[in-house]
PDB file of C-alpha atoms and ligand atoms in Angstrom:
ATOM      1  CA  MET A  16      46.411  85.381  22.642  1.00 82.00           C
ATOM      2  CA  THR A  17      42.869  85.992  21.506  1.00 90.00           C
ATOM      3  CA  GLN A  18      42.115  89.441  20.160  1.00 97.00           C
ATOM      4  CA  ILE A  19      38.786  91.204  20.145  1.00 98.00           C
ATOM      5  CA  LEU A  20      37.135  92.434  16.961  1.00 98.00           C
ATOM      6  CA  ASN A  21      35.885  95.654  18.503  1.00 98.00           C
ATOM      7  CA  GLY A  22      32.777  96.737  16.592  1.00 98.00           C
ATOM      8  CA  ASN A  23      32.168  99.672  18.922  1.00 98.00           C
ATOM      9  CA  LEU A  24      35.556 101.147  18.162  1.00 98.00           C
ATOM     10  CA  VAL A  25      35.590 100.441  14.415  1.00 98.00           C
ATOM     11  CA  SER A  26      32.047 101.712  13.879  1.00 98.00           C
ATOM     12  CA  LYS A  27      32.879 104.886  15.805  1.00 98.00           C
ATOM     13  CA  GLU A  28      35.880 105.499  13.547  1.00 98.00           C
ATOM     14  CA  ARG A  29      33.872 104.822  10.395  1.00 98.00           C
ATOM     15  CA  MET A  30      31.039 107.063  11.562  1.00 98.00           C
ATOM     16  CA  GLU A  31      33.489 109.902  12.217  1.00 98.00           C
ATOM     17  CA  THR A  32      34.734 109.501   8.630  1.00 98.00           C
ATOM     18  CA  LEU A  33      31.147 109.403   7.366  1.00 98.00           C
ATOM     19  CA  LYS A  34      30.277 112.519   9.355  1.00 98.00           C
ATOM     20  CA  GLN A  35      33.097 114.372   7.628  1.00 98.00           C
ATOM     21  CA  ARG A  36      31.959 113.044   4.230  1.00 97.00           C
ATOM     22  CA  VAL A  37      28.376 114.195   4.911  1.00 97.00           C
ATOM     23  CA  GLY A  38      29.700 117.580   6.052  1.00 97.00           C
ATOM     24  CA  ARG A  39      31.387 118.033   2.666  1.00 96.00           C
ATOM     25  CA  LEU A  40      28.224 117.282   0.642  1.00 94.00           C
ATOM     26  CA  GLY A  41      26.598 120.306  -0.903  1.00 88.00           C
ATOM     27  CA  GLY A  42      22.843 120.944  -0.733  1.00 90.00           C
ATOM     28  CA  ARG A  43      20.423 119.199   1.578  1.00 95.00           C
ATOM     29  CA  PRO A  44      21.654 116.399   3.849  1.00 97.00           C
ATOM     30  CA  PRO A  45      20.867 112.724   3.073  1.00 98.00           C
ATOM     31  CA  ALA A  46      17.520 111.575   4.464  1.00 98.00           C
ATOM     32  CA  LEU A  47      16.550 108.187   5.870  1.00 98.00           C
ATOM     33  CA  HIS A  48      12.953 107.224   6.639  1.00 98.00           C
ATOM     34  CA  VAL A  49      12.247 104.270   8.917  1.00 98.00           C
ATOM     35  CA  ILE A  50       8.921 102.427   8.927  1.00 98.00           C
ATOM     36  CA  ARG A  51       8.161 100.502  12.106  1.00 98.00           C
ATOM     37  CA  VAL A  52       4.897  98.580  12.460  1.00 98.00           C
ATOM     38  CA  GLY A  53       3.509  97.468  15.826  1.00 97.00           C
ATOM     39  CA  ASP A  54       5.054  97.602  19.256  1.00 93.00           C
ATOM     40  CA  ASP A  55       7.823  95.030  19.174  1.00 92.00           C
ATOM     41  CA  VAL A  56      10.082  96.270  21.998  1.00 91.00           C
ATOM     42  CA  ALA A  57      13.343  95.140  20.384  1.00 90.00           C
ATOM     43  CA  SER A  58      12.404  96.921  17.130  1.00 94.00           C
ATOM     44  CA  GLU A  59      11.656 100.115  19.050  1.00 95.00           C
ATOM     45  CA  ILE A  60      15.112 100.001  20.647  1.00 93.00           C
ATOM     46  CA  TYR A  61      16.892  99.203  17.361  1.00 94.00           C
ATOM     47  CA  VAL A  62      15.134 102.023  15.511  1.00 97.00           C
ATOM     48  CA  LYS A  63      15.899 104.512  18.281  1.00 97.00           C
ATOM     49  CA  LYS A  64      19.599 103.612  18.037  1.00 96.00           C
ATOM     50  CA  LYS A  65      19.609 103.972  14.246  1.00 97.00           C
ATOM     51  CA  ILE A  66      18.000 107.408  14.483  1.00 98.00           C
ATOM     52  CA  GLU A  67      20.449 108.562  17.166  1.00 98.00           C
ATOM     53  CA  LYS A  68      23.389 107.599  14.959  1.00 98.00           C
ATOM     54  CA  CYS A  69      21.830 109.375  11.952  1.00 98.00           C
ATOM     55  CA  GLN A  70      21.832 112.559  14.007  1.00 98.00           C
ATOM     56  CA  PHE A  71      25.490 112.038  14.857  1.00 98.00           C
ATOM     57  CA  VAL A  72      26.652 111.796  11.239  1.00 98.00           C
ATOM     58  CA  GLY A  73      24.294 114.509   9.959  1.00 98.00           C
ATOM     59  CA  ILE A  74      21.749 112.310   8.176  1.00 98.00           C
ATOM     60  CA  GLN A  75      18.178 113.592   8.473  1.00 98.00           C
ATOM     61  CA  SER A  76      15.834 110.907   9.720  1.00 98.00           C
ATOM     62  CA  LYS A  77      12.149 110.363  10.182  1.00 98.00           C
ATOM     63  CA  GLU A  78      10.406 107.487  11.886  1.00 98.00           C
ATOM     64  CA  TRP A  79       6.979 106.268  10.793  1.00 98.00           C
ATOM     65  CA  PRO A  80       5.628 104.365  13.813  1.00 98.00           C
ATOM     66  CA  LEU A  81       2.513 102.561  12.579  1.00 98.00           C
ATOM     67  CA  GLN A  82      -0.070 100.595  14.539  1.00 98.00           C
ATOM     68  CA  ALA A  83       0.106  96.797  14.508  1.00 98.00           C
ATOM     69  CA  SER A  84      -3.307  96.797  12.811  1.00 98.00           C
ATOM     70  CA  THR A  85      -1.962  98.683   9.749  1.00 98.00           C
ATOM     71  CA  SER A  86      -3.076  96.828   6.625  1.00 98.00           C
ATOM     72  CA  GLN A  87      -0.717  95.631   3.931  1.00 98.00           C
ATOM     73  CA  GLN A  88      -2.316  98.092   1.483  1.00 98.00           C
ATOM     74  CA  GLU A  89      -1.735 101.041   3.841  1.00 98.00           C
ATOM     75  CA  LEU A  90       1.871 100.003   4.159  1.00 98.00           C
ATOM     76  CA  LEU A  91       2.262  99.639   0.387  1.00 98.00           C
ATOM     77  CA  ASP A  92       0.718 103.108  -0.060  1.00 98.00           C
ATOM     78  CA  LEU A  93       3.254 104.639   2.339  1.00 98.00           C
ATOM     79  CA  VAL A  94       6.150 102.861   0.604  1.00 98.00           C
ATOM     80  CA  GLU A  95       4.944 104.207  -2.741  1.00 98.00           C
ATOM     81  CA  ARG A  96       4.656 107.725  -1.324  1.00 98.00           C
ATOM     82  CA  LEU A  97       8.264 107.540  -0.069  1.00 98.00           C
ATOM     83  CA  ASN A  98       9.385 106.038  -3.392  1.00 98.00           C
ATOM     84  CA  GLN A  99       8.017 109.108  -5.169  1.00 98.00           C
ATOM     85  CA  ASP A 100       9.392 111.644  -2.696  1.00 98.00           C
ATOM     86  CA  ASP A 101      12.690 113.051  -4.020  1.00 97.00           C
ATOM     87  CA  SER A 102      13.650 114.371  -0.596  1.00 97.00           C
ATOM     88  CA  VAL A 103      13.847 110.767   0.716  1.00 98.00           C
ATOM     89  CA  ASP A 104      17.080 108.908  -0.097  1.00 98.00           C
ATOM     90  CA  GLY A 105      16.731 105.734   1.944  1.00 98.00           C
ATOM     91  CA  VAL A 106      13.820 103.765   3.382  1.00 98.00           C
ATOM     92  CA  LEU A 107      14.162 101.066   5.994  1.00 98.00           C
ATOM     93  CA  ILE A 108      11.239  98.794   6.810  1.00 98.00           C
ATOM     94  CA  GLN A 109      12.019  97.434  10.253  1.00 97.00           C
ATOM     95  CA  LEU A 110      11.458  93.676  10.518  1.00 95.00           C
ATOM     96  CA  PRO A 111       9.632  91.704  11.747  1.00 94.00           C
ATOM     97  CA  LEU A 112       6.350  92.939  10.269  1.00 97.00           C
ATOM     98  CA  PRO A 113       3.063  91.688  11.768  1.00 96.00           C
ATOM     99  CA  ASP A 114       1.907  88.259  10.536  1.00 96.00           C
ATOM    100  CA  HIS A 115      -0.973  89.627   8.436  1.00 97.00           C
ATOM    101  CA  VAL A 116       1.485  91.565   6.258  1.00 97.00           C
ATOM    102  CA  GLY A 117       3.464  89.822   3.518  1.00 96.00           C
ATOM    103  CA  ALA A 118       6.974  91.119   4.266  1.00 96.00           C
ATOM    104  CA  GLY A 119       8.275  89.925   0.883  1.00 96.00           C
ATOM    105  CA  GLN A 120       5.681  91.962  -1.017  1.00 98.00           C
ATOM    106  CA  VAL A 121       6.346  95.097   1.019  1.00 98.00           C
ATOM    107  CA  LEU A 122      10.123  94.817   0.618  1.00 98.00           C
ATOM    108  CA  GLU A 123       9.688  94.305  -3.117  1.00 98.00           C
ATOM    109  CA  ALA A 124       7.501  97.422  -3.418  1.00 98.00           C
ATOM    110  CA  LEU A 125      10.403  99.603  -2.297  1.00 98.00           C
ATOM    111  CA  LYS A 126      12.412 101.346  -5.016  1.00 98.00           C
ATOM    112  CA  PRO A 127      15.728  99.416  -5.156  1.00 98.00           C
ATOM    113  CA  ALA A 128      17.703 102.684  -5.168  1.00 98.00           C
ATOM    114  CA  LYS A 129      16.219 103.570  -1.746  1.00 98.00           C
ATOM    115  CA  ASP A 130      16.561 100.037  -0.308  1.00 98.00           C
ATOM    116  CA  VAL A 131      19.308 100.838   2.203  1.00 98.00           C
ATOM    117  CA  ASP A 132      18.788  97.452   3.868  1.00 98.00           C
ATOM    118  CA  GLY A 133      19.723  95.724   0.609  1.00 98.00           C
ATOM    119  CA  PHE A 134      16.861  93.216   0.955  1.00 97.00           C
ATOM    120  CA  HIS A 135      15.147  93.901  -2.381  1.00 97.00           C
ATOM    121  CA  PRO A 136      15.562  91.048  -4.917  1.00 97.00           C
ATOM    122  CA  TYR A 137      17.128  93.570  -7.316  1.00 97.00           C
ATOM    123  CA  ASN A 138      19.914  94.394  -4.848  1.00 97.00           C
ATOM    124  CA  LEU A 139      20.350  90.753  -3.856  1.00 97.00           C
ATOM    125  CA  GLY A 140      20.610  89.965  -7.578  1.00 97.00           C
ATOM    126  CA  LYS A 141      23.251  92.680  -8.000  1.00 97.00           C
ATOM    127  CA  LEU A 142      25.227  91.045  -5.217  1.00 97.00           C
ATOM    128  CA  LEU A 143      24.943  87.649  -6.913  1.00 97.00           C
ATOM    129  CA  ALA A 144      26.075  89.206 -10.213  1.00 97.00           C
ATOM    130  CA  ARG A 145      29.002  90.929  -8.454  1.00 96.00           C
ATOM    131  CA  GLU A 146      27.708  94.328  -9.557  1.00 96.00           C
ATOM    132  CA  VAL A 147      27.364  97.504  -7.524  1.00 94.00           C
ATOM    133  CA  GLY A 148      24.148  97.711  -5.518  1.00 96.00           C
ATOM    134  CA  LEU A 149      23.080  98.217  -1.928  1.00 98.00           C
ATOM    135  CA  VAL A 150      24.451  95.378   0.218  1.00 98.00           C
ATOM    136  CA  PRO A 151      22.651  94.100   3.368  1.00 98.00           C
ATOM    137  CA  CYS A 152      23.998  95.898   6.413  1.00 98.00           C
ATOM    138  CA  THR A 153      25.065  93.084   8.740  1.00 98.00           C
ATOM    139  CA  PRO A 154      27.073  91.200   6.076  1.00 98.00           C
ATOM    140  CA  LEU A 155      28.629  94.474   4.902  1.00 98.00           C
ATOM    141  CA  GLY A 156      29.500  95.424   8.482  1.00 98.00           C
ATOM    142  CA  ILE A 157      31.195  92.067   9.074  1.00 99.00           C
ATOM    143  CA  MET A 158      33.352  92.475   5.967  1.00 98.00           C
ATOM    144  CA  SER A 159      34.282  96.037   7.049  1.00 98.00           C
ATOM    145  CA  LEU A 160      35.276  94.738  10.476  1.00 98.00           C
ATOM    146  CA  LEU A 161      37.554  92.042   9.005  1.00 98.00           C
ATOM    147  CA  GLU A 162      39.049  94.559   6.599  1.00 98.00           C
ATOM    148  CA  HIS A 163      39.787  96.968   9.437  1.00 98.00           C
ATOM    149  CA  TYR A 164      41.815  94.326  11.260  1.00 98.00           C
ATOM    150  CA  ASP A 165      43.531  93.167   8.020  1.00 98.00           C
ATOM    151  CA  ILE A 166      42.099  89.693   8.338  1.00 98.00           C
ATOM    152  CA  GLU A 167      42.657  87.953   5.027  1.00 98.00           C
ATOM    153  CA  VAL A 168      39.714  86.057   3.548  1.00 98.00           C
ATOM    154  CA  ALA A 169      41.218  84.913   0.228  1.00 98.00           C
ATOM    155  CA  GLY A 170      42.054  81.233   0.320  1.00 98.00           C
ATOM    156  CA  LYS A 171      40.474  80.711   3.744  1.00 98.00           C
ATOM    157  CA  LYS A 172      37.866  78.113   4.649  1.00 98.00           C
ATOM    158  CA  VAL A 173      34.789  80.054   5.737  1.00 99.00           C
ATOM    159  CA  VAL A 174      31.812  78.417   7.441  1.00 99.00           C
ATOM    160  CA  VAL A 175      28.601  80.429   7.804  1.00 98.00           C
ATOM    161  CA  ILE A 176      26.034  78.924  10.168  1.00 98.00           C
ATOM    162  CA  GLY A 177      22.592  80.027   8.990  1.00 98.00           C
ATOM    163  CA  ARG A 178      21.202  80.918   5.577  1.00 97.00           C
ATOM    164  CA  SER A 179      18.776  83.782   6.173  1.00 95.00           C
ATOM    165  CA  ARG A 180      18.021  86.387   3.514  1.00 93.00           C
ATOM    166  CA  ILE A 181      19.237  89.097   5.907  1.00 94.00           C
ATOM    167  CA  VAL A 182      22.572  87.618   6.974  1.00 97.00           C
ATOM    168  CA  GLY A 183      23.657  84.091   6.005  1.00 98.00           C
ATOM    169  CA  ARG A 184      22.970  84.070   2.261  1.00 97.00           C
ATOM    170  CA  PRO A 185      24.321  87.528   1.374  1.00 98.00           C
ATOM    171  CA  LEU A 186      27.293  87.037   3.691  1.00 98.00           C
ATOM    172  CA  SER A 187      28.244  83.768   2.014  1.00 98.00           C
ATOM    173  CA  LEU A 188      28.245  85.636  -1.335  1.00 98.00           C
ATOM    174  CA  LEU A 189      30.499  88.390   0.054  1.00 98.00           C
ATOM    175  CA  PHE A 190      32.953  85.838   1.423  1.00 98.00           C
ATOM    176  CA  ASP A 191      32.934  84.059  -1.922  1.00 98.00           C
ATOM    177  CA  GLN A 192      33.658  87.368  -3.690  1.00 97.00           C
ATOM    178  CA  ALA A 193      36.530  87.972  -1.297  1.00 98.00           C
ATOM    179  CA  GLY A 194      38.103  84.654  -2.347  1.00 98.00           C
ATOM    180  CA  GLY A 195      37.022  82.475   0.563  1.00 98.00           C
ATOM    181  CA  THR A 196      35.938  78.849   0.174  1.00 98.00           C
ATOM    182  CA  VAL A 197      32.503  79.019   1.696  1.00 98.00           C
ATOM    183  CA  THR A 198      30.357  76.341   3.317  1.00 98.00           C
ATOM    184  CA  VAL A 199      26.897  77.123   4.662  1.00 98.00           C
ATOM    185  CA  VAL A 200      25.730  75.058   7.622  1.00 98.00           C
ATOM    186  CA  HIS A 201      21.984  74.651   8.218  1.00 97.00           C
ATOM    187  CA  GLN A 202      19.500  72.359   9.917  1.00 95.00           C
ATOM    188  CA  LEU A 203      19.942  69.536   7.387  1.00 97.00           C
ATOM    189  CA  THR A 204      23.752  69.610   7.396  1.00 98.00           C
ATOM    190  CA  LYS A 205      25.230  66.258   8.395  1.00 98.00           C
ATOM    191  CA  ASP A 206      27.705  66.454  11.276  1.00 98.00           C
ATOM    192  CA  PRO A 207      27.630  70.264  11.591  1.00 98.00           C
ATOM    193  CA  ALA A 208      30.157  70.249  14.445  1.00 97.00           C
ATOM    194  CA  GLU A 209      32.752  68.575  12.228  1.00 98.00           C
ATOM    195  CA  VAL A 210      32.083  71.055   9.385  1.00 98.00           C
ATOM    196  CA  CYS A 211      32.414  74.033  11.764  1.00 98.00           C
ATOM    197  CA  LYS A 212      35.663  72.652  13.104  1.00 98.00           C
ATOM    198  CA  GLN A 213      37.237  72.946   9.634  1.00 98.00           C
ATOM    199  CA  ALA A 214      36.653  76.693   9.481  1.00 98.00           C
ATOM    200  CA  ASP A 215      39.415  79.291   9.458  1.00 98.00           C
ATOM    201  CA  ILE A 216      36.620  81.873   9.729  1.00 99.00           C
ATOM    202  CA  LEU A 217      33.456  80.753  11.523  1.00 98.00           C
ATOM    203  CA  VAL A 218      30.316  82.914  11.460  1.00 98.00           C
ATOM    204  CA  ALA A 219      27.486  82.052  13.836  1.00 98.00           C
ATOM    205  CA  ALA A 220      24.209  83.446  12.494  1.00 98.00           C
ATOM    206  CA  CYS A 221      21.889  80.691  13.644  1.00 96.00           C
ATOM    207  CA  GLY A 222      19.833  82.703  16.125  1.00 95.00           C
ATOM    208  CA  ARG A 223      20.261  80.167  18.945  1.00 96.00           C
ATOM    209  CA  PRO A 224      21.661  81.488  22.245  1.00 97.00           C
ATOM    210  CA  GLU A 225      25.169  80.140  22.948  1.00 97.00           C
ATOM    211  CA  LEU A 226      24.794  77.164  20.590  1.00 97.00           C
ATOM    212  CA  ILE A 227      28.413  77.288  19.470  1.00 98.00           C
ATOM    213  CA  GLY A 228      30.840  75.868  21.998  1.00 98.00           C
ATOM    214  CA  PRO A 229      34.604  75.201  21.789  1.00 97.00           C
ATOM    215  CA  GLU A 230      34.090  71.709  20.346  1.00 97.00           C
ATOM    216  CA  ARG A 231      32.964  73.401  17.096  1.00 98.00           C
ATOM    217  CA  VAL A 232      35.873  75.826  16.832  1.00 98.00           C
ATOM    218  CA  LYS A 233      39.273  75.096  15.298  1.00 98.00           C
ATOM    219  CA  GLU A 234      42.246  76.296  17.323  1.00 98.00           C
ATOM    220  CA  GLY A 235      43.209  79.736  16.010  1.00 98.00           C
ATOM    221  CA  ALA A 236      39.993  80.363  14.048  1.00 98.00           C
ATOM    222  CA  VAL A 237      38.381  83.789  13.607  1.00 98.00           C
ATOM    223  CA  VAL A 238      34.911  83.714  15.202  1.00 98.00           C
ATOM    224  CA  ILE A 239      32.135  86.150  14.267  1.00 98.00           C
ATOM    225  CA  ASP A 240      28.990  86.126  16.380  1.00 98.00           C
ATOM    226  CA  VAL A 241      25.888  87.645  14.762  1.00 98.00           C
ATOM    227  CA  GLY A 242      23.421  86.636  17.475  1.00 96.00           C
ATOM    228  CA  ILE A 243      22.103  88.790  20.276  1.00 95.00           C
ATOM    229  CA  HIS A 244      19.815  87.341  22.938  1.00 94.00           C
ATOM    230  CA  ARG A 245      18.783  88.147  26.479  1.00 93.00           C
ATOM    231  CA  LEU A 246      19.164  85.184  28.848  1.00 92.00           C
ATOM    232  CA  PRO A 247      16.613  84.644  31.678  1.00 94.00           C
ATOM    233  CA  SER A 248      19.303  86.073  34.001  1.00 94.00           C
ATOM    234  CA  GLY A 249      19.059  89.367  32.106  1.00 94.00           C
ATOM    235  CA  LYS A 250      22.551  88.987  30.622  1.00 94.00           C
ATOM    236  CA  LEU A 251      23.050  89.580  26.887  1.00 95.00           C
ATOM    237  CA  CYS A 252      24.683  86.789  24.905  1.00 97.00           C
ATOM    238  CA  GLY A 253      25.290  85.767  21.307  1.00 98.00           C
ATOM    239  CA  ASP A 254      25.109  82.484  19.384  1.00 98.00           C
ATOM    240  CA  VAL A 255      28.605  81.645  20.666  1.00 98.00           C
ATOM    241  CA  GLN A 256      29.664  80.614  24.192  1.00 98.00           C
ATOM    242  CA  PHE A 257      32.050  83.559  24.361  1.00 98.00           C
ATOM    243  CA  GLU A 258      33.851  82.699  27.600  1.00 97.00           C
ATOM    244  CA  LYS A 259      34.475  79.067  26.592  1.00 97.00           C
ATOM    245  CA  VAL A 260      35.362  79.761  22.957  1.00 98.00           C
ATOM    246  CA  LYS A 261      37.578  82.806  23.355  1.00 96.00           C
ATOM    247  CA  ASP A 262      40.688  80.868  24.351  1.00 93.00           C
ATOM    248  CA  HIS A 263      40.416  78.623  21.267  1.00 92.00           C
ATOM    249  CA  CYS A 264      40.439  81.316  18.642  1.00 96.00           C
ATOM    250  CA  SER A 265      42.685  84.062  17.293  1.00 98.00           C
ATOM    251  CA  TRP A 266      39.966  86.722  16.946  1.00 98.00           C
ATOM    252  CA  ILE A 267      36.419  86.942  18.235  1.00 98.00           C
ATOM    253  CA  THR A 268      33.552  89.457  18.255  1.00 98.00           C
ATOM    254  CA  PRO A 269      32.010  90.233  21.636  1.00 98.00           C
ATOM    255  CA  VAL A 270      28.252  90.523  22.224  1.00 98.00           C
ATOM    256  CA  PRO A 271      27.317  93.307  22.604  1.00 97.00           C
ATOM    257  CA  GLY A 272      29.870  95.550  20.892  1.00 98.00           C
ATOM    258  CA  GLY A 273      30.846  93.354  17.941  1.00 98.00           C
ATOM    259  CA  VAL A 274      28.650  92.952  14.881  1.00 98.00           C
ATOM    260  CA  GLY A 275      25.686  95.075  16.109  1.00 97.00           C
ATOM    261  CA  PRO A 276      27.315  98.521  15.887  1.00 98.00           C
ATOM    262  CA  MET A 277      28.834  97.601  12.516  1.00 98.00           C
ATOM    263  CA  THR A 278      25.332  96.888  11.158  1.00 98.00           C
ATOM    264  CA  ILE A 279      24.156 100.389  12.086  1.00 98.00           C
ATOM    265  CA  CYS A 280      27.295 101.913  10.611  1.00 98.00           C
ATOM    266  CA  SER A 281      26.684 100.104   7.300  1.00 98.00           C
ATOM    267  CA  LEU A 282      23.106 101.374   7.253  1.00 98.00           C
ATOM    268  CA  LEU A 283      24.359 104.955   7.452  1.00 98.00           C
ATOM    269  CA  GLU A 284      27.014 104.282   4.797  1.00 98.00           C
ATOM    270  CA  ASN A 285      24.335 102.780   2.543  1.00 98.00           C
ATOM    271  CA  THR A 286      22.134 105.842   3.068  1.00 98.00           C
ATOM    272  CA  VAL A 287      24.933 108.149   1.940  1.00 98.00           C
ATOM    273  CA  GLN A 288      25.602 105.811  -1.014  1.00 98.00           C
ATOM    274  CA  ALA A 289      21.894 105.962  -1.961  1.00 98.00           C
ATOM    275  CA  TYR A 290      21.998 109.779  -1.703  1.00 97.00           C
ATOM    276  CA  GLN A 291      25.032 109.955  -3.971  1.00 95.00           C
ATOM    277  CA  THR A 292      23.861 107.431  -6.564  1.00 93.00           C
ATOM    278  CA  LYS A 293      20.281 108.121  -7.500  1.00 79.00           C
ATOM    279  CA  ARG A 294      19.550 105.118  -9.691  1.00 61.00           C
ATOM    280  CA  LEU A 295      16.395 103.414 -11.012  1.00 52.00           C
TER     281      LEU A 295
HETATM  282  N1  LIG B  25      15.313  93.541  12.118  1.00 90.35           N
HETATM  283  C1  LIG B  25      16.415  92.990  12.664  1.00 90.35           C
HETATM  284  N2  LIG B  25      17.521  93.346  11.965  1.00 90.35           N
HETATM  285  C2  LIG B  25      17.092  94.138  10.955  1.00 90.35           C
HETATM  286  C3  LIG B  25      17.755  94.824   9.905  1.00 90.35           C
HETATM  287  O1  LIG B  25      18.978  94.773   9.732  1.00 90.35           O
HETATM  288  N3  LIG B  25      16.958  95.548   9.081  1.00 90.35           N
HETATM  289  C4  LIG B  25      15.597  95.604   9.233  1.00 90.35           C
HETATM  290  N4  LIG B  25      14.896  96.329   8.370  1.00 90.35           N
HETATM  291  N5  LIG B  25      14.970  94.983  10.198  1.00 90.35           N
HETATM  292  C5  LIG B  25      15.701  94.246  11.055  1.00 90.35           C
END
């Protein structure tokens, strides 16, 4: 019988633990600052959720809502100000940024020690070198979810669909570190369905609503769905056809309530890590 990888439940448990850890810290609480540029509705909702959860675990938070017309230089100036401010432990620059801003340059301006998203090349390099750094939140949350349910990665065939800087690439490195044999599927992959069908652990991070159907899933596979989309009907869905795939696999993440809450949980864990290890 298929079992659900319940991100709501696991993140709640981990956040309770984190709350206790924060409660035991001496001195001021950890502080997270969130920069949000423009009025992207999804970003507004995501940031609101992150700030709510900060309150729950006892992390101080501040949002910087900036107008869409904010120039790249103004943004770089704010990042530098937060870099210099010792009372700020973590800074999150909510993506996407407006087109006139070079996201890469802004992310690179952030002090790596405060990069709680783990997107700075320094932190991505640390991950590649298998050294301690700040790890991107969605990949980290997925690994925490598998660990919670004692799902073994070592020796397994892992297929990650998508190779973004935020999810696919760092996640493939984490699976590799955990002893998986990792294949990344992308737009140029020949016969992607056949490659997916080999996977013991299949991760859909392609950003295409319900692209992954049962024909791409091996019987008994573990299926992780990173996508979240709103269909014209108003219903939320992921990159996986949940109803059709669920009977083919051993474990599956729902959407919503799977990977999403784990991402937020990892952000809070990274913020506490940044607070405790003031590096660079
Ligand atoms: N936009 C969508 N997901 C994310 C995320 O994990 N971090 C940031 N900064 N922006 C996002």
